[in-house]
Short mmCIF file of C-alpha atoms and ligand atoms in Angstrom, two decimals:
data_model
loop_
_atom_site.label_atom_id
_atom_site.label_comp_id
_atom_site.label_asym_id
_atom_site.label_seq_id
_atom_site.Cartn_x
_atom_site.Cartn_y
_atom_site.Cartn_z
CA MET K 1 0.00 0.00 0.00
CA ASN K 2 0.94 3.64 -0.39
CA SER K 3 2.73 4.41 2.85
CA THR K 4 3.06 8.11 2.04
CA ALA K 5 -0.73 8.38 1.79
CA LEU K 6 -1.17 6.28 4.94
CA ARG K 7 1.05 8.68 6.87
CA ALA K 8 -1.63 11.33 6.33
CA CYS K 9 -4.28 9.39 8.28
CA TRP K 10 -5.07 8.95 11.98
CA HIS K 11 -4.00 5.55 13.31
CA PRO K 12 -4.40 4.03 16.76
CA VAL K 13 -1.18 3.36 18.65
CA GLY K 14 -2.49 1.96 21.93
CA TYR K 15 -5.20 2.01 24.57
CA SER K 16 -4.94 5.32 26.44
CA ALA K 17 -5.18 3.65 29.83
CA GLU K 18 -2.00 1.70 29.11
CA ILE K 19 0.06 4.88 28.77
CA GLY K 20 1.09 6.02 32.23
CA ASP K 21 3.99 8.12 33.48
CA GLN K 22 6.71 6.28 31.57
CA PRO K 23 7.47 6.84 27.87
CA VAL K 24 6.08 4.19 25.54
CA GLY K 25 7.64 3.18 22.23
CA VAL K 26 5.32 2.11 19.39
CA MET K 27 5.78 1.35 15.71
CA LEU K 28 3.58 2.97 13.08
CA LEU K 29 4.16 2.50 9.33
CA ASP K 30 7.73 1.40 10.04
CA THR K 31 8.35 4.59 12.00
CA ARG K 32 9.35 4.38 15.65
CA VAL K 33 7.22 6.73 17.73
CA VAL K 34 7.63 7.63 21.39
CA LEU K 35 4.50 8.55 23.38
CA TRP K 36 4.73 10.36 26.68
CA ARG K 37 2.60 12.43 29.02
CA ASP K 38 3.56 15.88 30.27
CA ALA K 39 2.85 17.11 33.82
CA GLN K 40 -0.78 17.89 32.86
CA GLY K 41 -1.24 14.39 31.50
CA THR K 42 -1.41 15.57 27.88
CA LEU K 43 -0.06 12.99 25.48
CA HIS K 44 2.75 13.81 23.04
CA ALA K 45 4.22 11.85 20.14
CA HIS K 46 7.67 12.25 18.60
CA HIS K 47 10.04 10.34 16.40
CA ASP K 48 11.56 7.79 18.79
CA ARG K 49 15.15 8.56 17.88
CA CYS K 50 17.49 10.90 19.68
CA VAL K 51 19.00 13.46 17.31
CA HIS K 52 22.38 13.08 19.05
CA ARG K 53 23.26 9.41 18.44
CA GLY K 54 20.03 7.72 17.41
CA THR K 55 19.14 6.22 20.78
CA GLN K 56 15.52 5.25 21.41
CA LEU K 57 14.00 7.90 23.65
CA SER K 58 11.25 5.55 24.77
CA ILE K 59 13.77 3.70 26.93
CA GLY K 60 14.55 7.02 28.66
CA ARG K 61 12.46 8.85 31.26
CA ILE K 62 10.28 11.90 31.75
CA GLU K 63 11.51 14.76 33.91
CA ASN K 64 10.35 18.38 34.29
CA ASN K 65 7.91 18.19 31.35
CA ALA K 66 10.64 16.88 29.07
CA ILE K 67 11.68 13.52 27.73
CA VAL K 68 15.23 12.64 28.69
CA CYS K 69 17.48 10.53 26.49
CA PRO K 70 18.95 7.61 28.46
CA TYR K 71 22.38 7.85 26.77
CA HIS K 72 23.69 11.39 27.46
CA GLY K 73 20.70 12.97 29.16
CA TRP K 74 19.67 15.46 26.50
CA GLN K 75 16.19 16.77 27.24
CA PHE K 76 13.46 17.42 24.70
CA GLY K 77 10.34 19.51 25.38
CA VAL K 78 6.78 18.97 24.20
CA ASP K 79 7.51 20.74 20.89
CA GLY K 80 10.42 18.38 20.21
CA ARG K 81 13.11 21.02 20.76
CA CYS K 82 16.13 20.09 22.81
CA ILE K 83 16.17 22.29 25.90
CA ARG K 84 19.21 20.97 27.71
CA ILE K 85 22.55 19.39 26.77
CA PRO K 86 24.21 18.53 30.09
CA GLN K 87 27.70 18.13 28.55
CA LEU K 88 27.90 21.83 27.53
CA ASP K 89 29.36 24.49 29.81
CA ASP K 90 26.07 26.25 29.39
CA PRO K 91 23.58 23.38 29.01
CA GLN K 92 20.94 25.80 27.74
CA ARG K 93 22.95 26.95 24.72
CA VAL K 94 21.39 24.39 22.46
CA PRO K 95 21.84 24.56 18.67
CA SER K 96 18.55 24.96 16.80
CA ARG K 97 19.12 21.75 14.84
CA ALA K 98 18.82 19.78 18.06
CA GLN K 99 15.21 18.72 17.74
CA ILE K 100 13.14 15.64 17.16
CA GLU K 101 10.15 15.43 14.86
CA THR K 102 6.79 15.98 16.53
CA PHE K 103 3.68 14.14 15.35
CA ARG K 104 0.00 14.96 15.81
CA CYS K 105 -1.46 13.02 18.67
CA ILE K 106 -4.92 12.85 20.27
CA GLU K 107 -6.83 10.63 22.67
CA ARG K 108 -10.40 9.63 21.92
CA TYR K 109 -12.64 6.60 22.51
CA GLY K 110 -10.09 5.21 24.94
CA LEU K 111 -7.39 5.08 22.28
CA ALA K 112 -4.28 7.12 21.55
CA TRP K 113 -4.12 8.21 17.89
CA VAL K 114 -1.17 9.48 15.88
CA ALA K 115 -0.97 10.98 12.39
CA LEU K 116 2.54 11.18 10.97
CA GLN K 117 1.37 13.91 8.58
CA ALA K 118 -1.67 16.22 8.47
CA PRO K 119 -4.63 13.80 8.41
CA ARG K 120 -6.99 13.88 5.44
CA TRP K 121 -10.03 12.71 7.40
CA PRO K 122 -11.29 13.26 10.93
CA LEU K 123 -12.02 10.33 13.26
CA PRO K 124 -15.51 8.89 12.86
CA GLU K 125 -18.14 10.21 15.26
CA LEU K 126 -19.33 7.54 17.71
CA PRO K 127 -21.97 9.03 20.02
CA GLU K 128 -22.59 5.68 21.77
CA PHE K 129 -19.00 5.64 23.03
CA GLU K 130 -19.38 8.99 24.71
CA SER K 131 -23.04 8.85 25.84
CA GLY K 132 -22.82 6.99 29.16
CA ALA K 133 -25.83 4.80 28.25
CA TYR K 134 -23.54 2.15 26.85
CA ARG K 135 -20.95 0.02 28.57
CA VAL K 136 -17.77 0.05 26.51
CA VAL K 137 -15.39 -2.89 26.71
CA ARG K 138 -11.88 -2.73 25.31
CA THR K 139 -10.85 -6.08 23.88
CA GLY K 140 -7.48 -7.18 22.58
CA PRO K 141 -5.19 -5.71 21.45
CA PHE K 142 -4.71 -8.30 18.73
CA ALA K 143 -1.16 -8.24 17.32
CA TRP K 144 -0.99 -10.23 14.10
CA ALA K 145 1.71 -11.01 11.56
CA SER K 146 -0.41 -9.58 8.74
CA HIS K 147 -1.05 -6.28 7.05
CA ALA K 148 -3.70 -4.02 8.64
CA SER K 149 -5.76 -4.15 5.41
CA ARG K 150 -6.16 -7.93 5.79
CA GLN K 151 -7.15 -7.62 9.43
CA LEU K 152 -9.74 -4.97 8.56
CA GLU K 153 -11.07 -6.88 5.59
CA ASN K 154 -11.49 -10.03 7.65
CA PHE K 155 -13.80 -8.10 9.94
CA THR K 156 -16.03 -7.39 6.93
CA ASP K 157 -16.08 -10.94 5.60
CA PHE K 158 -19.44 -12.73 5.83
CA GLY K 159 -18.42 -15.92 4.04
CA HIS K 160 -16.13 -17.17 6.79
CA PHE K 161 -18.47 -17.04 9.79
CA ALA K 162 -19.86 -20.52 9.13
CA PHE K 163 -16.39 -22.04 8.80
CA VAL K 164 -14.05 -20.19 11.09
CA HIS K 165 -16.52 -19.29 13.86
CA GLU K 166 -18.88 -22.25 13.85
CA GLY K 167 -21.25 -22.12 16.81
CA LEU K 168 -20.24 -18.61 17.81
CA LEU K 169 -21.01 -16.49 14.76
CA GLY K 170 -22.14 -18.97 12.15
CA ASN K 171 -23.41 -22.37 11.18
CA PRO K 172 -22.02 -24.48 8.29
CA ARG K 173 -25.58 -25.49 7.32
CA GLN K 174 -26.38 -21.82 6.73
CA ALA K 175 -23.31 -20.75 4.82
CA VAL K 176 -25.15 -18.90 2.06
CA VAL K 177 -24.43 -15.19 2.21
CA ALA K 178 -27.65 -13.21 1.80
CA PRO K 179 -27.75 -10.45 -0.83
CA HIS K 180 -26.64 -7.06 0.41
CA GLU K 181 -25.94 -3.66 -1.08
CA VAL K 182 -22.68 -1.77 -0.70
CA GLN K 183 -22.21 1.97 -1.18
CA ILE K 184 -19.02 3.94 -1.42
CA ASP K 185 -19.39 7.40 -0.02
CA GLY K 186 -16.00 9.13 -0.42
CA ALA K 187 -13.74 7.61 2.21
CA VAL K 188 -16.55 5.56 3.79
CA VAL K 189 -17.91 2.21 2.59
CA ARG K 190 -21.41 1.43 3.90
CA TYR K 191 -23.46 -1.75 3.85
CA ALA K 192 -26.08 -3.55 5.92
CA TYR K 193 -26.78 -7.19 6.57
CA ARG K 194 -29.43 -9.30 8.23
CA ARG K 195 -28.80 -12.89 9.22
CA PRO K 196 -29.99 -15.48 11.71
CA ASP K 197 -28.26 -15.18 15.06
CA GLU K 198 -26.34 -17.97 16.69
CA PRO K 199 -27.53 -18.71 20.22
CA ASN K 200 -25.37 -17.38 23.05
CA THR K 201 -22.95 -19.92 24.46
CA GLU K 202 -23.24 -20.70 28.17
CA GLN K 203 -19.73 -19.58 29.02
CA LEU K 204 -19.70 -16.39 26.97
CA PRO K 205 -23.25 -14.97 26.68
CA VAL K 206 -22.40 -11.71 24.95
CA PHE K 207 -25.51 -11.12 22.83
CA THR K 208 -28.84 -9.92 24.09
CA THR K 209 -31.28 -12.38 25.64
CA ASP K 210 -34.12 -9.88 25.56
CA ALA K 211 -37.42 -11.69 25.08
CA ARG K 212 -38.47 -9.07 22.53
CA LYS K 213 -35.52 -9.99 20.38
CA GLU K 214 -36.29 -11.32 16.94
CA SER K 215 -34.16 -14.24 15.80
CA ASP K 216 -32.34 -12.19 13.19
CA ARG K 217 -29.54 -9.80 13.89
CA ASN K 218 -29.50 -6.57 11.88
CA THR K 219 -26.14 -5.05 11.25
CA ARG K 220 -25.11 -1.76 9.68
CA TYR K 221 -21.49 -1.29 8.83
CA ALA K 222 -19.34 1.69 7.90
CA ILE K 223 -15.71 1.20 6.92
CA HIS K 224 -13.80 4.45 7.38
CA LEU K 225 -10.65 4.35 5.31
CA PRO K 226 -8.13 3.10 5.76
CA PHE K 227 -8.52 0.61 8.67
CA THR K 228 -11.52 1.50 10.83
CA ILE K 229 -14.93 -0.17 10.90
CA VAL K 230 -18.03 0.70 12.87
CA GLU K 231 -20.73 -1.93 13.18
CA HIS K 232 -24.18 -1.28 14.68
CA ILE K 233 -26.14 -4.38 15.71
CA ASP K 234 -29.74 -4.68 16.84
CA TRP K 235 -32.27 -7.50 17.05
CA GLY K 236 -35.41 -5.51 16.32
CA GLY K 237 -35.85 -4.30 19.93
CA ARG K 238 -34.14 -1.62 21.99
CA ASP K 239 -31.00 -3.63 22.79
CA GLY K 240 -28.03 -2.67 20.71
CA MET K 241 -24.32 -3.16 20.30
CA VAL K 242 -21.72 -1.07 18.54
CA TYR K 243 -18.42 -2.56 17.49
CA PHE K 244 -15.57 -0.20 16.80
CA PHE K 245 -12.63 -1.98 15.28
CA VAL K 246 -9.46 -0.33 14.05
CA SER K 247 -6.12 -1.73 13.02
CA GLN K 248 -2.73 -0.11 13.58
CA PRO K 249 -0.49 -0.54 10.52
CA VAL K 250 2.79 -1.37 12.24
CA SER K 251 4.65 -2.39 9.09
CA GLU K 252 4.04 -4.30 5.86
CA ASP K 253 3.60 -7.56 7.77
CA ARG K 254 2.50 -6.52 11.26
CA CYS K 255 -0.63 -4.94 12.64
CA ILE K 256 -2.41 -4.51 15.96
CA GLY K 257 -6.20 -4.59 16.15
CA TYR K 258 -8.21 -2.74 18.79
CA CYS K 259 -11.80 -3.86 19.16
CA LEU K 260 -14.08 -1.79 21.39
CA VAL K 261 -17.54 -3.14 22.03
CA ALA K 262 -20.35 -0.95 23.37
CA ARG K 263 -23.71 -2.36 24.49
CA ASN K 264 -26.79 -0.93 26.20
CA TYR K 265 -27.92 -4.19 27.88
CA ASN K 266 -26.39 -6.55 30.49
CA LEU K 267 -24.67 -3.50 31.89
CA ASP K 268 -23.46 -5.41 34.94
CA GLN K 269 -21.71 -8.15 33.03
CA PRO K 270 -17.97 -8.06 33.81
CA ASP K 271 -15.75 -6.96 30.93
CA THR K 272 -13.88 -10.27 30.99
CA VAL K 273 -16.83 -12.07 29.34
CA MET K 274 -16.66 -9.92 26.21
CA GLN K 275 -12.87 -9.87 26.28
CA GLU K 276 -12.71 -13.65 26.37
CA PHE K 277 -15.32 -13.96 23.63
CA GLU K 278 -13.34 -11.67 21.32
CA SER K 279 -10.06 -13.34 22.10
CA VAL K 280 -11.59 -16.67 20.99
CA ILE K 281 -12.98 -15.10 17.79
CA PHE K 282 -9.81 -13.20 16.92
CA GLY K 283 -7.72 -16.27 17.75
CA GLN K 284 -9.76 -18.31 15.25
CA ASP K 285 -9.21 -15.66 12.57
CA GLN K 286 -5.52 -15.06 13.24
CA ARG K 287 -4.03 -18.24 11.79
CA ILE K 288 -6.10 -17.84 8.62
CA ILE K 289 -5.24 -14.19 8.01
CA GLU K 290 -1.55 -14.62 8.83
CA SER K 291 -1.41 -17.30 6.12
CA GLN K 292 -2.75 -15.03 3.35
CA GLN K 293 -0.51 -13.99 0.48
CA PRO K 294 0.20 -11.30 -0.46
CA ARG K 295 0.38 -9.65 2.97
CA ALA K 296 -1.68 -6.57 2.07
CA VAL K 297 -4.96 -6.86 0.17
CA PRO K 298 -4.21 -6.79 -3.56
CA THR K 299 -6.00 -3.96 -5.27
CA ASP K 300 -5.36 -4.60 -8.94
CA GLY K 301 -8.27 -7.03 -9.22
CA ASP K 302 -6.48 -9.88 -11.02
CA ASP K 303 -4.90 -11.65 -8.12
CA GLU K 304 -7.85 -13.27 -6.40
CA LEU K 305 -11.10 -14.86 -7.48
CA HIS K 306 -14.04 -12.91 -6.12
CA MET K 307 -17.67 -14.00 -6.06
CA VAL K 308 -20.75 -11.84 -5.79
CA PHE K 309 -20.80 -12.33 -1.98
CA ASP K 310 -17.33 -10.74 -1.81
CA LYS K 311 -18.91 -7.40 -2.73
CA VAL K 312 -17.70 -5.65 0.39
CA ALA K 313 -14.07 -6.62 -0.16
CA MET K 314 -14.29 -5.45 -3.75
CA ALA K 315 -15.80 -2.12 -2.68
CA TYR K 316 -13.18 -1.71 0.06
CA ARG K 317 -10.38 -2.20 -2.42
CA LYS K 318 -12.00 0.15 -4.93
CA ALA K 319 -12.35 2.82 -2.23
CA LEU K 320 -8.67 2.38 -1.29
CA ARG K 321 -7.74 2.84 -4.94
CA ASP K 322 -10.09 5.78 -5.52
CA ASN K 323 -8.58 7.52 -2.51
CA SER K 324 -4.99 6.88 -3.66
CA LEU K 325 -4.19 4.69 -0.66
CA THR K 326 -2.80 1.82 -2.74
FE1 FES F 401 20.67 10.83 23.07
FE2 FES F 401 23.27 11.09 23.25
S1 FES F 401 22.14 9.67 22.09
S2 FES F 401 21.74 12.15 24.29
CO1 CO F 402 -13.65 -13.83 11.82
#
């Protein structure tokens, strides 16, 4: 994929709650990024490479609102400028070239997001995740040896439920994928689907048991390019779920998926039930997706054999092409 174009998009780099008072090193599009919090708790992101001798700053520490390199103690402020070189007679006489690149960084929906260049699109709006009427569970993260585009596309794939997730999301005797329409709306691919629901399992009852529930689950999906998907589920009553899945493109053959699940029923159920359910589902998918060649989804159309029920994948790839992401 076009990594220059991908640099100009927001990508998740971790769950916010995991970033405390120590610097954290992450990898995004083959770029090492250091994340750290200043005294107010505001998150900052910089190139994770000291301008002096290339040391990783994320193995350093935070002191006086600055990140301190572990090798010779140079200090860098929130704007990436070096503010102190302890080896100089006057440690404050710092040359202007002594700075590290600063990246855009925000926290939203419980995730830290970084854009290596000015992002083309804003984050999707997810009122359910900020309303308080929903319980939001953070599942994963799911680190796979695959490209983020494969991890995202797998989330959209209806044909595999009956085979890969038998008894949890599908049934081999009902493998036929029902007709569905797909629309491309700029950088968003939308589609809806209705299918019979699998019964809850005893150990991991994550779906509604509301008596007013119809047997079918209705789902509305929106893929926000490049690697985010929002899925709204209902069963014809008031109970609803919203899945928010987004994949961090670590490199050409690595990604990390974050799957946040919001629901407005069973509000007392401990988060571990949903977390275990998703770790089973993602575990079933992982070995399949890591085996796919090529690593990233091919977008030239000739490399794979698509059927009419692969409509979503075809639309996703077209949208990536139309938006110059491939
Ligand atoms: Fe960072 Fe020397 S390598 S201060
Ligand atoms: Co799956």
